[in-house]
CSV table of C-alpha atoms in Angstrom, one decimal:
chain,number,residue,atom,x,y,z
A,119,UNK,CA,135.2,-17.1,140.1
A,120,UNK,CA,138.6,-18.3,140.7
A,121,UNK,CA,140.1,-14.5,140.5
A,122,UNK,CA,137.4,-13.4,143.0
A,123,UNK,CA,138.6,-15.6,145.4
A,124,UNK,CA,142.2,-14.9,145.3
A,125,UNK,CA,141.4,-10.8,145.3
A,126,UNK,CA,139.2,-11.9,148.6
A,127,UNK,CA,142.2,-13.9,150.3
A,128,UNK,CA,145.1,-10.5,149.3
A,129,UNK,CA,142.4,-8.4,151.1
A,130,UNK,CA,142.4,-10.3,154.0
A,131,UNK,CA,145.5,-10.6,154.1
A,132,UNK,CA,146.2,-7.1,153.9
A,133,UNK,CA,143.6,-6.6,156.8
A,134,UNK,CA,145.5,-9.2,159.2
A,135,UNK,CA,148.6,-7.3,157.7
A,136,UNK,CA,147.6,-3.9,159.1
A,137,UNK,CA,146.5,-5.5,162.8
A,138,UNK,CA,149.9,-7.0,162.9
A,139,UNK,CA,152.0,-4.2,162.2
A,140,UNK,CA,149.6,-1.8,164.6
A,141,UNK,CA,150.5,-4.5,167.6
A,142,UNK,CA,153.8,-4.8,166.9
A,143,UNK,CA,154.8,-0.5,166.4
A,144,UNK,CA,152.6,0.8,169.3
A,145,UNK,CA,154.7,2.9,171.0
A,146,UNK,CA,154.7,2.3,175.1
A,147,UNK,CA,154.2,5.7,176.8
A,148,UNK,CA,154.2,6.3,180.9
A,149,UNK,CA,151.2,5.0,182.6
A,150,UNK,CA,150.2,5.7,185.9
A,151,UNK,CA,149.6,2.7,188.1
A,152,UNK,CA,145.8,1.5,189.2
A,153,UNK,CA,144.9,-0.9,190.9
A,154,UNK,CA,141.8,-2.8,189.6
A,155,UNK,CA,140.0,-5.8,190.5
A,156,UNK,CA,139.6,-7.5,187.3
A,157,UNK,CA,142.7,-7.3,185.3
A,158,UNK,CA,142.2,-6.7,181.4
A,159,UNK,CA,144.2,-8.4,179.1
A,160,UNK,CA,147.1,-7.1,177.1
A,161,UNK,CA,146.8,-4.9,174.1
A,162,UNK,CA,149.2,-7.5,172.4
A,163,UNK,CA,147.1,-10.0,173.3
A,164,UNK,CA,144.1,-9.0,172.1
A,165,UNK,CA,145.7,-8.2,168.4
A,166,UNK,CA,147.1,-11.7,168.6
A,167,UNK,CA,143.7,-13.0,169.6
A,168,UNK,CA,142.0,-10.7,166.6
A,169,UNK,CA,144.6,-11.9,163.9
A,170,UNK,CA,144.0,-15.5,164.7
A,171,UNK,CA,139.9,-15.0,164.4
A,172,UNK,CA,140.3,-12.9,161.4
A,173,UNK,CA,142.4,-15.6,159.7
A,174,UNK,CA,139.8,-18.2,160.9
A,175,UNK,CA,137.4,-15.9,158.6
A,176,UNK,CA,139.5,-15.8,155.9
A,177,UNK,CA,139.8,-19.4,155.7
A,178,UNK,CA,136.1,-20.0,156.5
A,179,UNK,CA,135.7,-17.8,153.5
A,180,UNK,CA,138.0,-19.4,151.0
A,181,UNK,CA,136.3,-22.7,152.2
A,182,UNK,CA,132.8,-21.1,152.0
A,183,UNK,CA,133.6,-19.7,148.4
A,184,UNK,CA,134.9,-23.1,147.6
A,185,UNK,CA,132.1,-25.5,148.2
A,186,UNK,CA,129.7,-22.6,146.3
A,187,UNK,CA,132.2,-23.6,143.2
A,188,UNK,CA,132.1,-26.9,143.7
A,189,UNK,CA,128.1,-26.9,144.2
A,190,UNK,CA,127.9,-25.2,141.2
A,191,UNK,CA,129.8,-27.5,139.0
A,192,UNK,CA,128.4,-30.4,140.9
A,193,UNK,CA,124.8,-29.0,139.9
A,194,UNK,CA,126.0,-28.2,136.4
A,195,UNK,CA,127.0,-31.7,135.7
A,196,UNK,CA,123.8,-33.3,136.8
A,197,UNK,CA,121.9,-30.6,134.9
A,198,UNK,CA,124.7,-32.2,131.8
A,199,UNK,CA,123.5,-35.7,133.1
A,200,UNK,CA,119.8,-35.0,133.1
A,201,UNK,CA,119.7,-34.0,129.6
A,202,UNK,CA,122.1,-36.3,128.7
A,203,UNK,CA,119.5,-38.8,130.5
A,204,UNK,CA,116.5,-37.2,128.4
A,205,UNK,CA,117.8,-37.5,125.1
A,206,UNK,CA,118.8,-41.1,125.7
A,207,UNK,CA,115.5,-41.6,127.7
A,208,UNK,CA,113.4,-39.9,124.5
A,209,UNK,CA,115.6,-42.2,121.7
A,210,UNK,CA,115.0,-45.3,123.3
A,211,UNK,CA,111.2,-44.4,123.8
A,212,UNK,CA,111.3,-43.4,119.9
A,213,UNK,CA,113.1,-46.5,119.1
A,214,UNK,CA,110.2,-48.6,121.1
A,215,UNK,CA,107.9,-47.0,119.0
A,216,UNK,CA,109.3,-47.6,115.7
A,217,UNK,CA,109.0,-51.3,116.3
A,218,UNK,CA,105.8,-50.9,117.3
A,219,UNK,CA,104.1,-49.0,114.7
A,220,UNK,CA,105.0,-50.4,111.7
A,221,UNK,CA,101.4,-49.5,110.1
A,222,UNK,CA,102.6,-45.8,110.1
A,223,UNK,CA,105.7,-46.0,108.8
A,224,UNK,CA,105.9,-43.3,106.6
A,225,UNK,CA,104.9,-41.0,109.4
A,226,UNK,CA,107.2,-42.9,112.0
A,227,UNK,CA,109.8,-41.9,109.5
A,228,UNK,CA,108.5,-38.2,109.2
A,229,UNK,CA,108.7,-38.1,112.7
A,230,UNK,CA,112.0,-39.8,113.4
A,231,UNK,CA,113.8,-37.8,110.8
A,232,UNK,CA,112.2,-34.3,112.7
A,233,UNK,CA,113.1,-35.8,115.8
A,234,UNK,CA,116.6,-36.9,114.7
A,235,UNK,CA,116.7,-32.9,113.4
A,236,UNK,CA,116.1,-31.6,116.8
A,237,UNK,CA,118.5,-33.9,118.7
A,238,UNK,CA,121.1,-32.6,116.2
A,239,UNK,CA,119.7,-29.3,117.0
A,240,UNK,CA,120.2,-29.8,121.0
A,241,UNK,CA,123.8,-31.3,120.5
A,242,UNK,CA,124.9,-28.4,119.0
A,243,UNK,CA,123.3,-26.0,121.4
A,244,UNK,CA,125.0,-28.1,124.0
A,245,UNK,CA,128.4,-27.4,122.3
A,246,UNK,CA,127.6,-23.6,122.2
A,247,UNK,CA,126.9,-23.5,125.6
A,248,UNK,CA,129.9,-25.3,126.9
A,249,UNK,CA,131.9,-23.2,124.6
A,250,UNK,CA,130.6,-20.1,125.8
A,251,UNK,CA,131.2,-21.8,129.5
A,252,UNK,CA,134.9,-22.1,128.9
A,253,UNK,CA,135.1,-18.4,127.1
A,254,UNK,CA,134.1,-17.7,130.7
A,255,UNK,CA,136.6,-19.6,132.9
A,256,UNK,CA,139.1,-17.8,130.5
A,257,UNK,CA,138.6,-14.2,131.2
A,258,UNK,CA,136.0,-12.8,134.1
A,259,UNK,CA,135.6,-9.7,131.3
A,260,UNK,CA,133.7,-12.1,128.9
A,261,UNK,CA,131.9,-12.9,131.7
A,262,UNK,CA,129.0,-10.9,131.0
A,263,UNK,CA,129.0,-11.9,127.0
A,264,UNK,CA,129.3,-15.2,128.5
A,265,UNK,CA,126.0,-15.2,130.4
A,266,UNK,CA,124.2,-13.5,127.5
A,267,UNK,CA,125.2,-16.1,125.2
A,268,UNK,CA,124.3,-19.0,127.8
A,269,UNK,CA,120.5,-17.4,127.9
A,270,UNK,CA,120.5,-17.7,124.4
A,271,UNK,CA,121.6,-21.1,124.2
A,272,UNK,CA,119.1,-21.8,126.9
A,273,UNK,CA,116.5,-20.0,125.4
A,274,UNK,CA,117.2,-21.9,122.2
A,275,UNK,CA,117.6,-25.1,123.9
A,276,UNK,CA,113.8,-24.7,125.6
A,277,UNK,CA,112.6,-24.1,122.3
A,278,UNK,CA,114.1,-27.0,121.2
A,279,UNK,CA,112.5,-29.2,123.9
A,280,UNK,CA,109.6,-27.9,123.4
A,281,UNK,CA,109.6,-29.0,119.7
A,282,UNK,CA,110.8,-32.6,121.1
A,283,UNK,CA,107.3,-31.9,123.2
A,284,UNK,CA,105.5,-31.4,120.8
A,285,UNK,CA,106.8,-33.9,118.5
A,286,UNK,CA,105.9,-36.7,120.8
A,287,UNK,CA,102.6,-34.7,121.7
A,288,UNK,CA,101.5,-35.3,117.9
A,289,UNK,CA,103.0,-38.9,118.0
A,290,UNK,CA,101.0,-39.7,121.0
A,291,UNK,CA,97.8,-38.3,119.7
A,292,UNK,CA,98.1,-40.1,115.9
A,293,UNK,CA,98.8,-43.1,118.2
A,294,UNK,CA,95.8,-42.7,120.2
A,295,UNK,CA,93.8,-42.0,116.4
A,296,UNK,CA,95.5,-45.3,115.0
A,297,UNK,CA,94.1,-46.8,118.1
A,298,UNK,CA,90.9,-45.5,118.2
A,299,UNK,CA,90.7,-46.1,114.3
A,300,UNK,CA,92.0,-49.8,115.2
A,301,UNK,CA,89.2,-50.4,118.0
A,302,UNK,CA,86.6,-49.1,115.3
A,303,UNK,CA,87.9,-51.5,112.5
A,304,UNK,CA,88.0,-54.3,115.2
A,305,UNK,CA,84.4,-53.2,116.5
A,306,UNK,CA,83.1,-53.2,112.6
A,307,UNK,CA,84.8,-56.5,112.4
A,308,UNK,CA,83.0,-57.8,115.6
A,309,UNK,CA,79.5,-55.9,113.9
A,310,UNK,CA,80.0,-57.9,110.5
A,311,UNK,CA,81.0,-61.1,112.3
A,312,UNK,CA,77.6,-61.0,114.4
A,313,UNK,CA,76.0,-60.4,111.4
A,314,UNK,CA,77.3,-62.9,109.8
A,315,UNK,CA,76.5,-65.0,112.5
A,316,UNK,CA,72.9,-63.5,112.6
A,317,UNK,CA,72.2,-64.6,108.8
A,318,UNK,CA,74.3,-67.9,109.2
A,319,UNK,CA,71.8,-68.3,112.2
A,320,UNK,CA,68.4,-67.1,110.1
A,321,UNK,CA,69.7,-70.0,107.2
A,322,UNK,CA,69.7,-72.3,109.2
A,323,UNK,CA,66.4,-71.6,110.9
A,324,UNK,CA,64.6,-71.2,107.5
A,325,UNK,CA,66.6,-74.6,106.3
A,326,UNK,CA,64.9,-76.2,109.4
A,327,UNK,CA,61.8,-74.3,108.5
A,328,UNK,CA,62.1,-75.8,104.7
A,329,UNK,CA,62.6,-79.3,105.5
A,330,UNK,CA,59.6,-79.2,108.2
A,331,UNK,CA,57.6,-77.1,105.4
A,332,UNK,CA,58.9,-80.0,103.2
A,333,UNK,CA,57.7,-83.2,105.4
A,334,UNK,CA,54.3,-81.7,105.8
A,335,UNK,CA,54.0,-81.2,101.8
A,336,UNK,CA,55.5,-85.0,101.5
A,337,UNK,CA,52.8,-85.7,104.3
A,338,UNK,CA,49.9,-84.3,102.3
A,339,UNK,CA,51.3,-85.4,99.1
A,340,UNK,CA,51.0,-88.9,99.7
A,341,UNK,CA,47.8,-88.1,101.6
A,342,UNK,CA,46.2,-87.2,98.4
A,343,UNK,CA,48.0,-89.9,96.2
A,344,UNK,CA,46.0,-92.4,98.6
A,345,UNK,CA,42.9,-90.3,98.0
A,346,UNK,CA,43.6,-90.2,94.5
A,347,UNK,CA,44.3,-94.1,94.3
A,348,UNK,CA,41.5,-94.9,96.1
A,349,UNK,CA,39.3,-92.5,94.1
A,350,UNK,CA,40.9,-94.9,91.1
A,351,UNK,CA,40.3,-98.3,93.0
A,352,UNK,CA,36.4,-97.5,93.0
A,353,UNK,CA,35.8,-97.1,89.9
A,354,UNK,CA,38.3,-99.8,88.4
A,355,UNK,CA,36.3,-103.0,87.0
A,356,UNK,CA,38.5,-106.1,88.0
A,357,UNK,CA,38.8,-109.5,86.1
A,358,UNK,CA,40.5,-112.8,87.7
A,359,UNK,CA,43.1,-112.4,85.0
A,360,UNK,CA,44.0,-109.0,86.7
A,361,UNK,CA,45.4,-111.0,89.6
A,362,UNK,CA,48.7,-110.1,90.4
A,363,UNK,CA,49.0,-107.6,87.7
A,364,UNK,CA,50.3,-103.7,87.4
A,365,UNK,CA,50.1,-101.1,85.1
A,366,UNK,CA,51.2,-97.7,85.8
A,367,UNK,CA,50.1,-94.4,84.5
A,368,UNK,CA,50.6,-90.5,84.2
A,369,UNK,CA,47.7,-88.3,85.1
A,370,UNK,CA,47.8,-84.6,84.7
A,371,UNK,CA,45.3,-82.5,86.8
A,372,UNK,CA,44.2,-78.9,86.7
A,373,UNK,CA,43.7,-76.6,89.8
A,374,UNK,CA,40.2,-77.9,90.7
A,375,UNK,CA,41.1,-82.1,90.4
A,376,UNK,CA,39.9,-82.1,86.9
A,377,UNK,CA,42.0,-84.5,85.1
A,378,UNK,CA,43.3,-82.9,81.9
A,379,UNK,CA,45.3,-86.4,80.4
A,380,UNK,CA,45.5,-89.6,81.2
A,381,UNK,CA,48.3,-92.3,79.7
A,382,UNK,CA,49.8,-95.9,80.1
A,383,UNK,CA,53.5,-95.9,81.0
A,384,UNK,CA,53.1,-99.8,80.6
A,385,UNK,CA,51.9,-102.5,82.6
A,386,UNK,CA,49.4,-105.6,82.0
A,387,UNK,CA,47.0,-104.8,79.0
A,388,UNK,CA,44.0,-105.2,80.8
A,389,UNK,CA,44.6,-103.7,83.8
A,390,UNK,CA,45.9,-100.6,81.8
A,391,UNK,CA,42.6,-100.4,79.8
A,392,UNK,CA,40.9,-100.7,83.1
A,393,UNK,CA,43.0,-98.2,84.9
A,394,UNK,CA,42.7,-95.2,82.0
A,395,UNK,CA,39.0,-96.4,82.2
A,396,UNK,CA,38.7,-95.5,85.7
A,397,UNK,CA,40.2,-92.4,85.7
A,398,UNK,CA,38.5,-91.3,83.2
A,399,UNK,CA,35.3,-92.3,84.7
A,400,UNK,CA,36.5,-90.0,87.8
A,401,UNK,CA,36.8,-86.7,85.8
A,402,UNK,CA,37.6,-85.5,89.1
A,403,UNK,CA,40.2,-86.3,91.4
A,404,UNK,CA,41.3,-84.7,94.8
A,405,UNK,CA,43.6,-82.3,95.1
A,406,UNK,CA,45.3,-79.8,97.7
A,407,UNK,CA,44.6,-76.3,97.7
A,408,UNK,CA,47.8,-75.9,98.8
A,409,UNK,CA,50.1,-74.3,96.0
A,410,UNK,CA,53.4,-76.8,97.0
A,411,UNK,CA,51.3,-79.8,97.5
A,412,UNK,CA,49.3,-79.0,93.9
A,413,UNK,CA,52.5,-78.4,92.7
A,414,UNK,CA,53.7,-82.3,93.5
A,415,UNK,CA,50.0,-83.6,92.7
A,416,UNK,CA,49.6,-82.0,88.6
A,417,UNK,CA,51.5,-84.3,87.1
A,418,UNK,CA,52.0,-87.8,88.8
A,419,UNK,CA,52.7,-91.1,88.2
A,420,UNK,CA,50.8,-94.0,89.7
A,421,UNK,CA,51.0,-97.6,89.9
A,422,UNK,CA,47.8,-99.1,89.7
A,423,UNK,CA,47.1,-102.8,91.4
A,424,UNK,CA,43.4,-104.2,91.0
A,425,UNK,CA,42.5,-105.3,95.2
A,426,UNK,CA,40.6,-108.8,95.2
């Protein structure tokens, strides 16, 4: 670029050259004299007038071709900046991550070592390339060498990005799996937890349920252990010497009431004798048809107090 400019300045130089020397060796030759109302200006003065704009040119030129060069460079070194700005912008994102997803950190690893790869990868394309730039500020004959490796490079370099893409592509989207695998564990958590609470909540209800189920049997228990007693207390002949004596006893039942054994456990004599005798004068005692209250009623022990 540099030697295109300085060819451009010798040729205008050789232009303003050539209109100086054609003012200054212009031979005068006999005129004949005319009177005009509007006097032109002198031939000398109008080369003077044309060297001075042409050199204006020139210089507008070299100025023109100047800022282009230094537009150029200016945009190469924020296009230097930018990637410079991307590969710091894409390692810092990368280091984020790592600290982040430690769950996957044999594929963090996978993917930090392929990213690390193409980083390595861009570096040295970026060292190519500014090679081949300064092969080209050498000699404008490598120019077009030059321009043909720089596509290359760029070419290379795209590709390059393009793996970076896609390497943070496929990070995103095992990022949005572990998520979406996360929300499901968590939702499965929250499932089980309800359930949990759900049975916790069905216990408790049946324990309520069991100890209501429990009162009534107690209720009807020690209904029929009155009826039972009383059944006993009819047919149990009482002596004055019974008076303020006990004796208690074991009677076994079937399903129907009938009493299948009677015993003493111990107690007064007499009011034993009487007691066994009064069962056994019963035959028959009341029971529940209720399984749980039969259950409670099949084998019981009674204490057995003659009423005056």
């Amino acid at each position: 670029m540099r030697a295109s400019i300085i060819k451009s300045v010798l040729l205008h130089l050789a232009i303003i050259g050539v209109l100086v020397g054609t003012a200054n060796f212009h031979t005068s030759s006999p005129t004949v004299m005319e009177v005009t109302l509007n006097t032109a200006m002198p031939e000398a003065e109008n080369a003077v007038s044309a060297v001075t704009v042409d050199q204006k040119m020139v210089e507008q030129k070299i100025a023109e071709l100047k800022r282009k060069e230094d537009d150029k460079k200016r945009a190469e070194d924020k296009r230097i900046r930018d990637l410079e700005r991307r590969a710091s912008d894409a390692r810092k994102q990368r280091e984020a991550e790592d600290r982040r997803i430690k769950k996957l950190e044999q594929e963090r690893r996978a993917k930090e070592k392929e990213t690390a790869q193409a980083q390595a990868q861009a570096k040295k394309a970026r060292e190519i390339e500014q090679k081949e730039r300064e092969k080209a500020q050498q000699a404008e004959k490598q120019k077009e060498q030059a321009e043909l490796a720089a596509k290359a490079a760029a070419e290379k370099r795209k590709a390059e990005e393009e793996a970076l893409k896609k390497a943070e592509d496929d990070r995103k989207r095992e990022e949005l799996a572990a998520k979406k695998r996360a929300e499901a564990a968590e939702e499965a958590r929250q499932k089980a937890l309800q359930e949990q609470m759900l049975q916790e909540q069905l216990a408790s209800e049946q324990a309520a349920r069991n100890k209501v189920r429990q009162q009534q049997v107690g209720t009807e228990v020690d209904k029929y252990k009155a009826l039972i007693m009383a059944r006993i207390q009819q047919n149990l002949l009482i002596d004055e010497k019974m008076k303020n004596q006990q004796c208690r006893v074991n009677i076994r039942l079937g399903f129907n009431g009938l009493v299948t054994q009677v015993q003493s456990l111990g107690g007064d004599k007499l009011v034993c004798e009487a007691a066994l005798r009064a069962v056994r004068m019963a035959d028959t005692l009341p029971v529940s048809k209720d399984k749980d209250v039969f259950e409670q009623l099949k084998n019981i022990n009674l204490t057995i107090k003659p009423q005056f």
